[in-house]
Amino acid sequence: MYLPTYMAVSLWIFALFGFICLIIRVIMGYRWKGQAGKGQYSIIISARNQQETIEGLIRGFILKSGINGQEDALFNVVLVDGDSSDDTPEIMKRLAKEYCCVKFVNSEELPSYLKGFWYRGN
C-alpha cells in the first residue's frame, strides 16, 4: 500500500514546514523569555507644589522595586513639574542627577496641548 509520489512529496513538505515552524517558535520563545522584565516600564509622575512628598515617593518607589539606579531594570521614571512655586523642581532635578533611570521635564518643555491637563480646577 504505497502512496502516489505527489502525495508523499506534499506530506513531506508539510512535515518539514511544521518542523521549521516549531524550531522558530522555540527560538523566539527563548529570545522573549530572556528579555522579559528589562526596559518594559515608563512611569510618568507629575507634581505641583509637593516638596514634602515627592522625594520620599520616588526614593520609596526605587527601593521597593529593586531598581537601585540600574537603567536596564526599569526604562525610566519621568518627573514632570506642573509650575510649582516651591522647591519641587529642584528636588526633581536632584533626583534626576542621583538616579540614572529618573528624568526631569519642566512644564515649559511640554507642548501646549499637554499643558491644558495641569490641574484644571486650580
PDB file of C-alpha atoms in Angstrom:
ATOM      1  CA  MET A   1       0.000   0.000   0.000  1.00  0.00           C
ATOM      2  CA  TYR A   2       2.077   2.839  -1.331  1.00  0.00           C
ATOM      3  CA  LEU A   3       1.152   6.500  -1.689  1.00  0.00           C
ATOM      4  CA  PRO A   4       1.472   8.199  -5.031  1.00  0.00           C
ATOM      5  CA  THR A   5       4.643  10.242  -5.375  1.00  0.00           C
ATOM      6  CA  TYR A   6       2.941  13.667  -5.434  1.00  0.00           C
ATOM      7  CA  MET A   7       1.097  12.897  -2.179  1.00  0.00           C
ATOM      8  CA  ALA A   8       4.261  11.663  -0.471  1.00  0.00           C
ATOM      9  CA  VAL A   9       6.163  14.778  -1.562  1.00  0.00           C
ATOM     10  CA  SER A  10       3.382  17.086  -0.356  1.00  0.00           C
ATOM     11  CA  LEU A  11       3.231  15.284   3.015  1.00  0.00           C
ATOM     12  CA  TRP A  12       6.997  15.634   3.419  1.00  0.00           C
ATOM     13  CA  ILE A  13       6.770  19.345   2.563  1.00  0.00           C
ATOM     14  CA  PHE A  14       4.053  19.881   5.204  1.00  0.00           C
ATOM     15  CA  ALA A  15       6.064  17.913   7.762  1.00  0.00           C
ATOM     16  CA  LEU A  16       9.199  19.949   7.006  1.00  0.00           C
ATOM     17  CA  PHE A  17       7.220  23.203   7.218  1.00  0.00           C
ATOM     18  CA  GLY A  18       5.774  22.190  10.592  1.00  0.00           C
ATOM     19  CA  PHE A  19       9.211  21.274  11.908  1.00  0.00           C
ATOM     20  CA  ILE A  20      10.672  24.627  10.796  1.00  0.00           C
ATOM     21  CA  CYS A  21       7.765  26.493  12.450  1.00  0.00           C
ATOM     22  CA  LEU A  22       8.372  24.561  15.661  1.00  0.00           C
ATOM     23  CA  ILE A  23      12.079  25.461  15.657  1.00  0.00           C
ATOM     24  CA  ILE A  24      11.294  29.141  15.040  1.00  0.00           C
ATOM     25  CA  ARG A  25       8.764  29.223  17.898  1.00  0.00           C
ATOM     26  CA  VAL A  26      11.227  27.612  20.295  1.00  0.00           C
ATOM     27  CA  ILE A  27      13.986  30.068  19.359  1.00  0.00           C
ATOM     28  CA  MET A  28      11.654  33.082  19.625  1.00  0.00           C
ATOM     29  CA  GLY A  29      10.345  31.817  22.965  1.00  0.00           C
ATOM     30  CA  TYR A  30      13.835  31.748  24.426  1.00  0.00           C
ATOM     31  CA  ARG A  31      14.604  35.169  22.998  1.00  0.00           C
ATOM     32  CA  TRP A  32      11.464  36.741  24.514  1.00  0.00           C
ATOM     33  CA  LYS A  33      11.976  34.969  27.825  1.00  0.00           C
ATOM     34  CA  GLY A  34      15.465  36.450  28.080  1.00  0.00           C
ATOM     35  CA  GLN A  35      14.170  39.971  27.509  1.00  0.00           C
ATOM     36  CA  ALA A  36      11.261  39.752  29.935  1.00  0.00           C
ATOM     37  CA  GLY A  37      11.402  42.347  32.673  1.00  0.00           C
ATOM     38  CA  LYS A  38      14.011  44.561  31.017  1.00  0.00           C
ATOM     39  CA  GLY A  39      13.093  48.029  29.916  1.00  0.00           C
ATOM     40  CA  GLN A  40       9.379  47.442  29.895  1.00  0.00           C
ATOM     41  CA  TYR A  41       8.117  50.269  32.039  1.00  0.00           C
ATOM     42  CA  SER A  42       7.939  54.024  31.828  1.00  0.00           C
ATOM     43  CA  ILE A  43       6.340  55.788  34.748  1.00  0.00           C
ATOM     44  CA  ILE A  44       5.303  59.425  34.478  1.00  0.00           C
ATOM     45  CA  ILE A  45       4.782  61.301  37.730  1.00  0.00           C
ATOM     46  CA  SER A  46       3.514  64.856  37.600  1.00  0.00           C
ATOM     47  CA  ALA A  47       3.581  67.038  40.683  1.00  0.00           C
ATOM     48  CA  ARG A  48       2.807  70.600  41.651  1.00  0.00           C
ATOM     49  CA  ASN A  49       3.874  72.076  44.989  1.00  0.00           C
ATOM     50  CA  GLN A  50       4.675  68.686  46.520  1.00  0.00           C
ATOM     51  CA  GLN A  51       8.082  69.348  48.055  1.00  0.00           C
ATOM     52  CA  GLU A  52       7.172  67.456  51.230  1.00  0.00           C
ATOM     53  CA  THR A  53       6.223  64.203  49.489  1.00  0.00           C
ATOM     54  CA  ILE A  54       7.926  63.899  46.088  1.00  0.00           C
ATOM     55  CA  GLU A  55      11.372  62.843  47.294  1.00  0.00           C
ATOM     56  CA  GLY A  56      10.050  60.179  49.664  1.00  0.00           C
ATOM     57  CA  LEU A  57       7.695  58.892  46.985  1.00  0.00           C
ATOM     58  CA  ILE A  58      10.408  58.494  44.339  1.00  0.00           C
ATOM     59  CA  ARG A  59      13.016  57.043  46.698  1.00  0.00           C
ATOM     60  CA  GLY A  60      10.470  54.634  48.158  1.00  0.00           C
ATOM     61  CA  PHE A  61       9.426  53.506  44.691  1.00  0.00           C
ATOM     62  CA  ILE A  62      13.022  52.925  43.617  1.00  0.00           C
ATOM     63  CA  LEU A  63      13.866  50.996  46.785  1.00  0.00           C
ATOM     64  CA  LYS A  64      10.731  48.825  46.721  1.00  0.00           C
ATOM     65  CA  SER A  65      11.042  47.998  43.038  1.00  0.00           C
ATOM     66  CA  GLY A  66      14.651  46.860  43.435  1.00  0.00           C
ATOM     67  CA  ILE A  67      15.982  49.174  40.751  1.00  0.00           C
ATOM     68  CA  ASN A  68      18.886  50.620  42.762  1.00  0.00           C
ATOM     69  CA  GLY A  69      19.633  53.030  39.918  1.00  0.00           C
ATOM     70  CA  GLN A  70      20.068  50.364  37.239  1.00  0.00           C
ATOM     71  CA  GLU A  71      18.810  51.661  33.928  1.00  0.00           C
ATOM     72  CA  ASP A  72      18.285  48.237  32.364  1.00  0.00           C
ATOM     73  CA  ALA A  73      15.899  47.111  35.121  1.00  0.00           C
ATOM     74  CA  LEU A  74      13.425  49.938  34.509  1.00  0.00           C
ATOM     75  CA  PHE A  75      13.206  52.010  31.356  1.00  0.00           C
ATOM     76  CA  ASN A  76      12.698  55.301  33.130  1.00  0.00           C
ATOM     77  CA  VAL A  77      10.759  57.372  35.603  1.00  0.00           C
ATOM     78  CA  VAL A  78       9.754  60.725  34.154  1.00  0.00           C
ATOM     79  CA  LEU A  79       9.155  63.515  36.667  1.00  0.00           C
ATOM     80  CA  VAL A  80       7.098  66.412  35.327  1.00  0.00           C
ATOM     81  CA  ASP A  81       6.811  69.676  37.233  1.00  0.00           C
ATOM     82  CA  GLY A  82       3.486  71.485  36.933  1.00  0.00           C
ATOM     83  CA  ASP A  83       4.623  75.095  37.502  1.00  0.00           C
ATOM     84  CA  SER A  84       5.412  74.642  41.183  1.00  0.00           C
ATOM     85  CA  SER A  85       6.060  77.683  43.344  1.00  0.00           C
ATOM     86  CA  ASP A  86       8.013  75.756  45.997  1.00  0.00           C
ATOM     87  CA  ASP A  87      11.180  73.625  45.821  1.00  0.00           C
ATOM     88  CA  THR A  88       9.584  70.721  43.928  1.00  0.00           C
ATOM     89  CA  PRO A  89      11.523  71.334  40.654  1.00  0.00           C
ATOM     90  CA  GLU A  90      14.861  71.483  42.488  1.00  0.00           C
ATOM     91  CA  ILE A  91      14.119  68.218  44.305  1.00  0.00           C
ATOM     92  CA  MET A  92      13.155  66.585  40.999  1.00  0.00           C
ATOM     93  CA  LYS A  93      16.366  67.799  39.344  1.00  0.00           C
ATOM     94  CA  ARG A  94      18.434  66.442  42.227  1.00  0.00           C
ATOM     95  CA  LEU A  95      16.718  63.040  41.967  1.00  0.00           C
ATOM     96  CA  ALA A  96      17.324  63.010  38.199  1.00  0.00           C
ATOM     97  CA  LYS A  97      21.043  63.597  38.798  1.00  0.00           C
ATOM     98  CA  GLU A  98      21.211  60.943  41.502  1.00  0.00           C
ATOM     99  CA  TYR A  99      19.399  58.126  39.673  1.00  0.00           C
ATOM    100  CA  CYS A 100      20.179  57.349  36.043  1.00  0.00           C
ATOM    101  CA  CYS A 101      16.671  55.989  35.428  1.00  0.00           C
ATOM    102  CA  VAL A 102      14.953  59.227  36.552  1.00  0.00           C
ATOM    103  CA  LYS A 103      14.397  62.000  34.001  1.00  0.00           C
ATOM    104  CA  PHE A 104      13.153  65.520  34.773  1.00  0.00           C
ATOM    105  CA  VAL A 105      10.878  67.505  32.459  1.00  0.00           C
ATOM    106  CA  ASN A 106       9.839  71.069  33.170  1.00  0.00           C
ATOM    107  CA  SER A 107       6.383  72.216  32.101  1.00  0.00           C
ATOM    108  CA  GLU A 108       7.868  74.748  29.657  1.00  0.00           C
ATOM    109  CA  GLU A 109       9.338  71.841  27.702  1.00  0.00           C
ATOM    110  CA  LEU A 110       5.915  70.248  27.166  1.00  0.00           C
ATOM    111  CA  PRO A 111       3.812  71.008  24.093  1.00  0.00           C
ATOM    112  CA  SER A 112       0.997  73.476  24.674  1.00  0.00           C
ATOM    113  CA  TYR A 113      -1.763  70.885  24.245  1.00  0.00           C
ATOM    114  CA  LEU A 114      -0.400  68.937  27.222  1.00  0.00           C
ATOM    115  CA  LYS A 115      -0.320  71.987  29.475  1.00  0.00           C
ATOM    116  CA  GLY A 116      -4.121  72.070  29.482  1.00  0.00           C
ATOM    117  CA  PHE A 117      -4.200  68.922  31.598  1.00  0.00           C
ATOM    118  CA  TRP A 118      -2.435  70.527  34.581  1.00  0.00           C
ATOM    119  CA  TYR A 119      -4.784  70.932  37.495  1.00  0.00           C
ATOM    120  CA  ARG A 120      -7.741  72.385  35.653  1.00  0.00           C
ATOM    121  CA  GLY A 121      -9.530  73.129  38.908  1.00  0.00           C
ATOM    122  CA  ASN A 122      -6.756  75.372  40.288  1.00  0.00           C
TER     123      ASN A 122
END
